[in-house]
mmCIF file of N, CA and C in Angstrom:
data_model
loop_
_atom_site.group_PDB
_atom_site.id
_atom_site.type_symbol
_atom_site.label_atom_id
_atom_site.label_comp_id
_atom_site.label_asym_id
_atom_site.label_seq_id
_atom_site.Cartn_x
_atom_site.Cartn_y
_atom_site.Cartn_z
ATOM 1 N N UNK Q 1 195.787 53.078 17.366
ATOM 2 C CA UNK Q 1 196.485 53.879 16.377
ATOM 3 C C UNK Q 1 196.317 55.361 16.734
ATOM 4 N N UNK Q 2 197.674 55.973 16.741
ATOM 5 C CA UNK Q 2 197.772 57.652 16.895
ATOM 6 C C UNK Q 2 196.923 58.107 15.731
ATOM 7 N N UNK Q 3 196.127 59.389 15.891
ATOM 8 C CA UNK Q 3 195.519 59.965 15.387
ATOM 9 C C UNK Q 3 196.266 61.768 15.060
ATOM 10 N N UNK Q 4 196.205 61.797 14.064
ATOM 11 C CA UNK Q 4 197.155 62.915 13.545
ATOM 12 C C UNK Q 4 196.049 63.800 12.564
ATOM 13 N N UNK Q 5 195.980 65.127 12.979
ATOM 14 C CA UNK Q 5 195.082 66.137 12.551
ATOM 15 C C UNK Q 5 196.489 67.040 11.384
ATOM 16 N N UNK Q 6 196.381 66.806 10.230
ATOM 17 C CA UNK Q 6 197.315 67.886 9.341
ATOM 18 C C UNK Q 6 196.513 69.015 9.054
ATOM 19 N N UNK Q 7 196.900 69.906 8.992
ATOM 20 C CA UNK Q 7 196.107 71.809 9.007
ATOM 21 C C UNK Q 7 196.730 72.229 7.954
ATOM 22 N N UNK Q 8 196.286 72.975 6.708
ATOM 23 C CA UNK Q 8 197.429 73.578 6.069
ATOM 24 C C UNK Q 8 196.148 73.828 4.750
ATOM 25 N N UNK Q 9 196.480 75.229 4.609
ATOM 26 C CA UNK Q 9 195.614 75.771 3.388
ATOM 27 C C UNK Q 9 196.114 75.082 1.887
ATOM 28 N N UNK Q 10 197.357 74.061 2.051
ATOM 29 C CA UNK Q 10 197.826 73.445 1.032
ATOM 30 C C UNK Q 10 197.553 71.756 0.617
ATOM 31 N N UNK Q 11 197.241 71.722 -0.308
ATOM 32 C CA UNK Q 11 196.507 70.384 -0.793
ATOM 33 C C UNK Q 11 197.293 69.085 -0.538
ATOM 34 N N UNK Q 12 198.798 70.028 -1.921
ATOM 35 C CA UNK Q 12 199.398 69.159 -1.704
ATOM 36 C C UNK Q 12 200.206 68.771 -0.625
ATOM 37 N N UNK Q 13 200.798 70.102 0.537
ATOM 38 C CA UNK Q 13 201.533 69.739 1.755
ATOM 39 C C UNK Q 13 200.619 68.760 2.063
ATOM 40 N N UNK Q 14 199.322 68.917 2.351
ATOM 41 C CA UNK Q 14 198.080 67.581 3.142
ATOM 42 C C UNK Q 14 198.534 66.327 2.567
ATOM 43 N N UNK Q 15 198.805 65.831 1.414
ATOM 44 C CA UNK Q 15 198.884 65.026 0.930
ATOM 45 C C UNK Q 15 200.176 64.534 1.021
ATOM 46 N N UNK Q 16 201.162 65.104 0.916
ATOM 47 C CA UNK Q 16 202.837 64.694 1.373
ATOM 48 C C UNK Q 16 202.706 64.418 3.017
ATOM 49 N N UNK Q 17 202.453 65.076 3.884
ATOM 50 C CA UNK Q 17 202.186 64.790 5.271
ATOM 51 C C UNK Q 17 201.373 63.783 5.218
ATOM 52 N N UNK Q 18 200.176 63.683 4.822
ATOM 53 C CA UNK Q 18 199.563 62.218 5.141
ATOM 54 C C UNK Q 18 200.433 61.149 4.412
ATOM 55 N N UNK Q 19 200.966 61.010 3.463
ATOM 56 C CA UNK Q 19 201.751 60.058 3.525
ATOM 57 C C UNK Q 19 202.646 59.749 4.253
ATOM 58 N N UNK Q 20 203.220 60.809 4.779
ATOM 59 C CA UNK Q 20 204.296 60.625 5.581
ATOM 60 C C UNK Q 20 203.916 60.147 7.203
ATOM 61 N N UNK Q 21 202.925 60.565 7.491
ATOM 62 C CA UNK Q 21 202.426 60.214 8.652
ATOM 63 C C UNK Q 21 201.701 58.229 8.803
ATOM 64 N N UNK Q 22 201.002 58.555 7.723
ATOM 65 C CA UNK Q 22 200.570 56.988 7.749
ATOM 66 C C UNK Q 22 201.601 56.006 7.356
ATOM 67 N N UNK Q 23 202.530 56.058 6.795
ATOM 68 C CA UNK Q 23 204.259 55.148 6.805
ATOM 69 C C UNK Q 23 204.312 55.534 8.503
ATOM 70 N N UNK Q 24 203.937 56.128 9.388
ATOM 71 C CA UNK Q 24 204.487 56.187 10.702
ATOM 72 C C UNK Q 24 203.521 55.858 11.729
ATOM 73 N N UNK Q 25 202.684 54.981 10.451
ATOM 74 C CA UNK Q 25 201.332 54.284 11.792
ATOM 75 C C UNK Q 25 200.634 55.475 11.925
ATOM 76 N N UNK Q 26 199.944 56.248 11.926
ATOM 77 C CA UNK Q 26 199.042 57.592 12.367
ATOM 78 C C UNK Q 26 198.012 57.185 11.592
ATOM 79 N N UNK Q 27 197.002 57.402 11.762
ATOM 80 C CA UNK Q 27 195.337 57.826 11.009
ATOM 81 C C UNK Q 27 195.449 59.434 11.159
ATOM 82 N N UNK Q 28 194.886 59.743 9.692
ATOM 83 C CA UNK Q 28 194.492 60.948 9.401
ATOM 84 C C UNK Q 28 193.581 61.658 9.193
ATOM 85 N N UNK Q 29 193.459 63.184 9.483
ATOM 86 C CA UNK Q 29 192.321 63.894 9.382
ATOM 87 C C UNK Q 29 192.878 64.975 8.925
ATOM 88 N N UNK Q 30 192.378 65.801 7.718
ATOM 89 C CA UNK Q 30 192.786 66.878 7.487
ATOM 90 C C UNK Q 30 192.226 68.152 7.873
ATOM 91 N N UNK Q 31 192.006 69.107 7.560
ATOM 92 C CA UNK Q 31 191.693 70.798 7.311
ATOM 93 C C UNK Q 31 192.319 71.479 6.741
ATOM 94 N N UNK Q 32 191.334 72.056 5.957
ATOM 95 C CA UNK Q 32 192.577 73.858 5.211
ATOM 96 C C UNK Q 32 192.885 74.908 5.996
ATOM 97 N N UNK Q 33 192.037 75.108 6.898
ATOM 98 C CA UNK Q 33 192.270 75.964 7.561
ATOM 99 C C UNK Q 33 191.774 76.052 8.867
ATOM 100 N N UNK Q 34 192.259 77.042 9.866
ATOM 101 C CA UNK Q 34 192.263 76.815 11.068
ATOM 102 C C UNK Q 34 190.862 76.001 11.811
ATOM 103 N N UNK Q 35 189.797 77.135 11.437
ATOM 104 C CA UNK Q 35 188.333 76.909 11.706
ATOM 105 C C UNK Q 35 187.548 75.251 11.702
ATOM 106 N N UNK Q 36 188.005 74.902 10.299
ATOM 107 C CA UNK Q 36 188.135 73.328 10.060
ATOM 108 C C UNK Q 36 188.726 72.487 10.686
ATOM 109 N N UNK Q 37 190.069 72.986 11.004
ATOM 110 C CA UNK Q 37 190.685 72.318 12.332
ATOM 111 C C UNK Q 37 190.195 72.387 13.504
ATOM 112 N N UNK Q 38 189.297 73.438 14.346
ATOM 113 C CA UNK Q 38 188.688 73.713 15.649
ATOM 114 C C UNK Q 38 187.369 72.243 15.323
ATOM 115 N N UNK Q 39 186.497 72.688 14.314
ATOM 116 C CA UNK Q 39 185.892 71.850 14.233
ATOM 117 C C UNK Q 39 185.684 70.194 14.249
ATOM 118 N N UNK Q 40 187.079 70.137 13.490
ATOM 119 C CA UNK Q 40 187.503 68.556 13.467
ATOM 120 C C UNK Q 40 188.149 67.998 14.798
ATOM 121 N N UNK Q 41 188.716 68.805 15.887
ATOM 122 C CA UNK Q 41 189.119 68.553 17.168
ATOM 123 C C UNK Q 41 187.874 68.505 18.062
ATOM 124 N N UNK Q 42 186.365 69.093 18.079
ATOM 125 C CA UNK Q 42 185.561 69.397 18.249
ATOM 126 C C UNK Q 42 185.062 67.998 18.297
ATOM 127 N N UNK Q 43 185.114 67.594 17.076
ATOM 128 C CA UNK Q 43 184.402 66.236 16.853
ATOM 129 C C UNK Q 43 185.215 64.768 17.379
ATOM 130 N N UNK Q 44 186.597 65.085 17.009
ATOM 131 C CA UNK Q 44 187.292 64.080 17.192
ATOM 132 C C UNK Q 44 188.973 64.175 17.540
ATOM 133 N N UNK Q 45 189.044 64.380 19.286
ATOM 134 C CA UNK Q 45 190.575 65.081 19.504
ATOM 135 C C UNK Q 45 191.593 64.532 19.361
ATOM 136 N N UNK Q 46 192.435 64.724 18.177
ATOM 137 C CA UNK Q 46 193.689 63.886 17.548
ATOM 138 C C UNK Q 46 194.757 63.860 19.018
ATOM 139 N N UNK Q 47 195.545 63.194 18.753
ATOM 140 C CA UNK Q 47 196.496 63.023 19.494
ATOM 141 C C UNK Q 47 197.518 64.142 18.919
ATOM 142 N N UNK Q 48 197.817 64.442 17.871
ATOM 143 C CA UNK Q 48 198.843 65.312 17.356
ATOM 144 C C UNK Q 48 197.771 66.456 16.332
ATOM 145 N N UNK Q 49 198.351 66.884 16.155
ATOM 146 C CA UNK Q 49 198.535 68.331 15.392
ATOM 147 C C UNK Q 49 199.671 69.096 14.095
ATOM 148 N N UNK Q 50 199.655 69.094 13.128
ATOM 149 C CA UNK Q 50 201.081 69.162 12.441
ATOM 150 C C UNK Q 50 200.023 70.568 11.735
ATOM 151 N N UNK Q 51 200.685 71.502 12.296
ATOM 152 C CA UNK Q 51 200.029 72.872 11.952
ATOM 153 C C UNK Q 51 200.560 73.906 10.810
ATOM 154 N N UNK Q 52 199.755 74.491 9.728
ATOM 155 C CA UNK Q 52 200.316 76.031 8.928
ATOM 156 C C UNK Q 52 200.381 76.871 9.746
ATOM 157 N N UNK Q 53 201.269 77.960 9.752
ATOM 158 C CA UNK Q 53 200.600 78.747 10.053
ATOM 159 C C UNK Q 53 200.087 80.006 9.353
ATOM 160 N N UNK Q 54 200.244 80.292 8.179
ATOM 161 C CA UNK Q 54 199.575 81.346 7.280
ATOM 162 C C UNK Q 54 198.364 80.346 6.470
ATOM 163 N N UNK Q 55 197.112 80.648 6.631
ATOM 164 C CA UNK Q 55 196.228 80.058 6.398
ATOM 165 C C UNK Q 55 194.960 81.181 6.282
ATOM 166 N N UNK Q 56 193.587 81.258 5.262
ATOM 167 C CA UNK Q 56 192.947 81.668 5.376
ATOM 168 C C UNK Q 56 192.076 81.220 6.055
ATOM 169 N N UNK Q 57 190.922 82.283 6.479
ATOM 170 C CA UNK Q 57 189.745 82.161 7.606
ATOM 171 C C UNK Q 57 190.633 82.461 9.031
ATOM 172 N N UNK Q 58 190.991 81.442 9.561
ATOM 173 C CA UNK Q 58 191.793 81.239 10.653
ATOM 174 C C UNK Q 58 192.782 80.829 10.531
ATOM 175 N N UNK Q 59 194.223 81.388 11.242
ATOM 176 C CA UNK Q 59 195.477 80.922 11.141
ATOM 177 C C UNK Q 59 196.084 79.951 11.940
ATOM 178 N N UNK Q 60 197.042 79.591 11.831
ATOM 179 C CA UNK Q 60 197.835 78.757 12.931
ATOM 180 C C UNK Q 60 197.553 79.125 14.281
ATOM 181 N N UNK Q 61 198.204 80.597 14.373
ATOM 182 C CA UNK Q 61 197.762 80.958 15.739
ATOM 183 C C UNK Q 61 196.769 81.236 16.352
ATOM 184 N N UNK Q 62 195.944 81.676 15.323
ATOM 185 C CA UNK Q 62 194.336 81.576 16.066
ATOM 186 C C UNK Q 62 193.995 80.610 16.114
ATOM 187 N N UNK Q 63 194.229 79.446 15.609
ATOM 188 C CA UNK Q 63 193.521 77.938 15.704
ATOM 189 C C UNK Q 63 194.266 77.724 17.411
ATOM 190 N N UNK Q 64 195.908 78.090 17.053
ATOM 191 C CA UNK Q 64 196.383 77.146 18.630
ATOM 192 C C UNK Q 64 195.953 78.282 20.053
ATOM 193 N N UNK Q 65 195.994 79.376 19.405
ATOM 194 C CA UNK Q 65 194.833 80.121 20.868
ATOM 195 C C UNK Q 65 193.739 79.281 21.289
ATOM 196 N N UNK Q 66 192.801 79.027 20.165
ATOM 197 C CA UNK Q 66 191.378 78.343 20.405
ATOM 198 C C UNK Q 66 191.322 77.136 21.111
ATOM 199 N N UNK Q 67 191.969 76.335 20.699
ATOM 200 C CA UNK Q 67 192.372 75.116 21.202
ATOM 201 C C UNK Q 67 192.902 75.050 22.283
ATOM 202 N N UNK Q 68 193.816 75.875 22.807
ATOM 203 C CA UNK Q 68 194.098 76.173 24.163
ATOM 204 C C UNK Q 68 193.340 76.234 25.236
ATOM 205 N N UNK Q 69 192.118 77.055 24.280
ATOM 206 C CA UNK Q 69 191.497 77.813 25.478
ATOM 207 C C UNK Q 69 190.065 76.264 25.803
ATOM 208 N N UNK Q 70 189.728 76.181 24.422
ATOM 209 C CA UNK Q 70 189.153 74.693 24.288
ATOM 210 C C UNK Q 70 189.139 72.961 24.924
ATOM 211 N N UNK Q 71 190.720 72.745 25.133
ATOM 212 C CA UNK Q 71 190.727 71.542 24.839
ATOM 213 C C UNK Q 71 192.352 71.608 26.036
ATOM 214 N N UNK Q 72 192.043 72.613 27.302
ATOM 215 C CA UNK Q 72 193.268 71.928 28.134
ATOM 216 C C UNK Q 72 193.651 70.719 28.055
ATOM 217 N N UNK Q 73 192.751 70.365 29.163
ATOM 218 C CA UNK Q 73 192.689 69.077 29.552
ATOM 219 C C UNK Q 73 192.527 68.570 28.693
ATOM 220 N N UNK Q 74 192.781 68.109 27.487
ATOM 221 C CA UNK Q 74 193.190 67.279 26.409
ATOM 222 C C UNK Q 74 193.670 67.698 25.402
ATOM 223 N N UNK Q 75 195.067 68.540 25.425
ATOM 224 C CA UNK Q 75 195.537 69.367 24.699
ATOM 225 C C UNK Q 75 196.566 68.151 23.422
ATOM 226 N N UNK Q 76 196.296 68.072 22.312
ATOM 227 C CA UNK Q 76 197.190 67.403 21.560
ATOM 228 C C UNK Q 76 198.429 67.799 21.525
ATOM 229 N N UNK Q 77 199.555 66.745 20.862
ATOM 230 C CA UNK Q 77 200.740 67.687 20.941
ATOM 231 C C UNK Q 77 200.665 68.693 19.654
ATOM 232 N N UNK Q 78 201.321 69.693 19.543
ATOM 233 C CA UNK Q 78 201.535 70.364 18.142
ATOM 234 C C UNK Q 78 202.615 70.748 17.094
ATOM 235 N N UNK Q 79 202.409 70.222 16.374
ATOM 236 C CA UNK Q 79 203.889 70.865 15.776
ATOM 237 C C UNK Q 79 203.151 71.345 14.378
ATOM 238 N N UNK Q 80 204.057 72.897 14.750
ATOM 239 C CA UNK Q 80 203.950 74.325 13.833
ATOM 240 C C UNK Q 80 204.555 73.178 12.445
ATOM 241 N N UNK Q 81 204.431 73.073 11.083
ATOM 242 C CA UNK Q 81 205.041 73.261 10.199
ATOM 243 C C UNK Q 81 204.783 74.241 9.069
ATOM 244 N N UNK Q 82 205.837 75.026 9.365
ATOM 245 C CA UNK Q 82 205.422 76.582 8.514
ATOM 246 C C UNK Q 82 206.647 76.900 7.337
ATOM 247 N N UNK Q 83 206.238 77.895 6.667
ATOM 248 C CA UNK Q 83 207.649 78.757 5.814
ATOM 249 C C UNK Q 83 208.458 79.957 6.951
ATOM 250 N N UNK Q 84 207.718 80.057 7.992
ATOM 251 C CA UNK Q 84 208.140 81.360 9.163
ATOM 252 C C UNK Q 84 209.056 80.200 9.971
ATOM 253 N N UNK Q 85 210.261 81.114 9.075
ATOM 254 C CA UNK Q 85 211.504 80.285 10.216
ATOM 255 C C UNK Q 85 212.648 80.968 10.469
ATOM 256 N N UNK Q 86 211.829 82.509 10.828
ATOM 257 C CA UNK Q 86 212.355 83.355 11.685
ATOM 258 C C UNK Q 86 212.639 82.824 13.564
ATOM 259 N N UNK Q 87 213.474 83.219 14.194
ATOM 260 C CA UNK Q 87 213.297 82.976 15.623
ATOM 261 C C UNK Q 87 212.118 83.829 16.374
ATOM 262 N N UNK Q 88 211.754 85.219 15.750
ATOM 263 C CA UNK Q 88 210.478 85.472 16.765
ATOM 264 C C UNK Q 88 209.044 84.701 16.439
ATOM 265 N N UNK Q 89 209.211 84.209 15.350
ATOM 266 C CA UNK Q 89 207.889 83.419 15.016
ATOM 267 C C UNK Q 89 208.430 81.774 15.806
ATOM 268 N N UNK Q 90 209.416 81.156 15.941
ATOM 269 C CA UNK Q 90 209.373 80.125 16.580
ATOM 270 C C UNK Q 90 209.356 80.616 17.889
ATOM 271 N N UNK Q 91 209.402 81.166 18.729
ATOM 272 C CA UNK Q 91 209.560 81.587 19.975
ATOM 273 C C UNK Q 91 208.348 82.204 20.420
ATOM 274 N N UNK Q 92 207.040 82.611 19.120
ATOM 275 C CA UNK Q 92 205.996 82.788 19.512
ATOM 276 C C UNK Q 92 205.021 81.813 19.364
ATOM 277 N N UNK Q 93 205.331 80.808 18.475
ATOM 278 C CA UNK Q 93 204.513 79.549 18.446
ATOM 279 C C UNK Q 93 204.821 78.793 19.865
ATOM 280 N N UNK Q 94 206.258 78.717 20.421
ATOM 281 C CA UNK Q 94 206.257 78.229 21.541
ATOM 282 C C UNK Q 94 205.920 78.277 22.856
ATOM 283 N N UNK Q 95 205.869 79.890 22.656
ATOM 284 C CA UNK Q 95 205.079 80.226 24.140
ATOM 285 C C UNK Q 95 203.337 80.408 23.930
ATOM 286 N N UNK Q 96 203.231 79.893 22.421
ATOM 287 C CA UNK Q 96 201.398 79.997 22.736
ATOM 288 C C UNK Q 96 201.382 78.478 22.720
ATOM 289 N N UNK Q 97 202.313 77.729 23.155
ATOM 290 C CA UNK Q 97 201.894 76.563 23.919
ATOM 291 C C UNK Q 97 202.215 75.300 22.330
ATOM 292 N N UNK Q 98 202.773 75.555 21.544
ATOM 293 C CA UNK Q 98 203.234 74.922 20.144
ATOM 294 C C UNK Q 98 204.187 73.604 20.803
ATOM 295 N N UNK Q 99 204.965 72.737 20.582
ATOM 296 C CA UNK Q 99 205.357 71.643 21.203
ATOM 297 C C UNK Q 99 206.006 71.959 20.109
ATOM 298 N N UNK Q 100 206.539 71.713 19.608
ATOM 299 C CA UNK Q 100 207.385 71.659 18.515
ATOM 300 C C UNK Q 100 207.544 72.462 17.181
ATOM 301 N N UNK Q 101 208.483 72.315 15.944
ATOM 302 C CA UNK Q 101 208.319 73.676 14.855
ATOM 303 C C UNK Q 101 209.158 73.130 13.469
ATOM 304 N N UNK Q 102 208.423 72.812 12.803
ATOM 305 C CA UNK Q 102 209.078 72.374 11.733
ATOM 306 C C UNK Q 102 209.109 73.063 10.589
ATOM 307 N N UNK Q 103 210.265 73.147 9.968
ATOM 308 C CA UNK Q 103 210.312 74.096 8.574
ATOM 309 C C UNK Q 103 210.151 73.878 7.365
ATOM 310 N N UNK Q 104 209.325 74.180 6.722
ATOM 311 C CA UNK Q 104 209.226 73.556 5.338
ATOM 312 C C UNK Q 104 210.273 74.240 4.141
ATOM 313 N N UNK Q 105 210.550 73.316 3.168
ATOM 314 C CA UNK Q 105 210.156 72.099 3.517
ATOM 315 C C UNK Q 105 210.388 70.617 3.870
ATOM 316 N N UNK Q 106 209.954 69.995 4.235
ATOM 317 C CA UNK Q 106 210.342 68.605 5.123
ATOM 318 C C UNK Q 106 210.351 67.475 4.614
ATOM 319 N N UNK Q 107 210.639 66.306 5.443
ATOM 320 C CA UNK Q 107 210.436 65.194 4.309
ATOM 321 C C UNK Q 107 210.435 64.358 5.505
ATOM 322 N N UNK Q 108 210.393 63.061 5.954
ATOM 323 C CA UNK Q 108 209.861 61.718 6.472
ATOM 324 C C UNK Q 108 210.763 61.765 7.930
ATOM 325 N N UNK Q 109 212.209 62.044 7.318
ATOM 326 C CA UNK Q 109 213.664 62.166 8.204
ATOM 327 C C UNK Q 109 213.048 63.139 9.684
ATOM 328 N N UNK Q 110 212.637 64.211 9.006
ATOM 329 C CA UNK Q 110 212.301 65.219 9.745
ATOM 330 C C UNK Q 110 211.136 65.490 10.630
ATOM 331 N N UNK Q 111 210.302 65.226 9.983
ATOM 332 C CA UNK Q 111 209.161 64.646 10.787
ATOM 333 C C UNK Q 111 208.648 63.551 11.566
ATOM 334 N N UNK Q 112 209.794 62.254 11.362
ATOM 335 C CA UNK Q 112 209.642 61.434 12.314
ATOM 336 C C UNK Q 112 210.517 62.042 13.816
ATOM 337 N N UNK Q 113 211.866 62.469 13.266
ATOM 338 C CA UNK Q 113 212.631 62.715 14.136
ATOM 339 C C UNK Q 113 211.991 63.255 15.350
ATOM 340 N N UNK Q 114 211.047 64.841 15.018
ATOM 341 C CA UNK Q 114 210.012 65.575 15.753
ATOM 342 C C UNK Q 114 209.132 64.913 16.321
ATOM 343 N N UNK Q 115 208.473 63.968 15.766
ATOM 344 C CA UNK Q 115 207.778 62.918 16.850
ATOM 345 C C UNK Q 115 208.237 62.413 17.527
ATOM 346 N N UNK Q 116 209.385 61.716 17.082
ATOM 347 C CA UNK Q 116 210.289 61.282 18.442
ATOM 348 C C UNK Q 116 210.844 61.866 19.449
ATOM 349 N N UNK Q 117 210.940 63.135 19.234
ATOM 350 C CA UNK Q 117 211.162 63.945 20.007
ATOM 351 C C UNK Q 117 210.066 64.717 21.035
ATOM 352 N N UNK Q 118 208.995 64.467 20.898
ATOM 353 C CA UNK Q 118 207.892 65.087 21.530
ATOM 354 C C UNK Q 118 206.924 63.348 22.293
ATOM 355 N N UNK Q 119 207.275 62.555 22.139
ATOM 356 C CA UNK Q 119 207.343 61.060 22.489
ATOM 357 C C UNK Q 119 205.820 60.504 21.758
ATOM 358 N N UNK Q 120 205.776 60.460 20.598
ATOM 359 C CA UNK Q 120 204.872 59.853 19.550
ATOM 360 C C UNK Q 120 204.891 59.207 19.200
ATOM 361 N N UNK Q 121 205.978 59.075 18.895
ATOM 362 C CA UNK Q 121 206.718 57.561 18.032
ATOM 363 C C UNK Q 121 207.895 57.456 18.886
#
């Protein structure tokens, strides 16, 4: 079973994504925020990533810097799901190495699609 890390200073996004993820076969692990996420990859490296990126402590992008610099050679895939759905914020999640970018907010349609598209499901 895919292992899916959700990030997000929001309770309930955590909770709509884990449902949505476990209807898609995934085991879950959460965090509020970035730091929690370094840590929980630390311990146990998900296969995916479904990322905030405005978050306290640490953000999206400081989490996917860290992890970069962390966890090449076993880099999960990632997908940004944020409210920044400007093109310079998708175009900067992508070149700090983001796999994908989803906009909130989302629903099952959309987030499977993105896995399928990044070859997850």
């Amino acid at each position: 079973m895919k292992h899916c890390l959700v990030v997000d200073d929001s309770r309930v996004i955590r909770k709509v994504a884990r449902r949505i993820l476990e209807d898609l076969g995934f085991s879950i692990g959460e965090a509020e925020d970035g730091l929690k996420a370094l840590e929980a990859c630390r311990e146990r490296m998900p296969d995916a990533v479904l990322l905030d990126w405005n978050m306290p402590v640490m953000d999206g992008m400081e989490f996917l810097h860290a992890l970069r610099e962390e966890a090449a050679d076993k880099m999960p895939t990632v997908v940004f799901c944020t409210t920044e759905n400007d093109m310079a914020h998708i175009t900067q999640a992508i070149q700090a190495g983001a796999d994908e970018y989803i906009m909130k907010p989302f629903d099952k349609e959309i987030v499977e699609a993105k896995l399928q598209e990044v070859g997850l499901i």
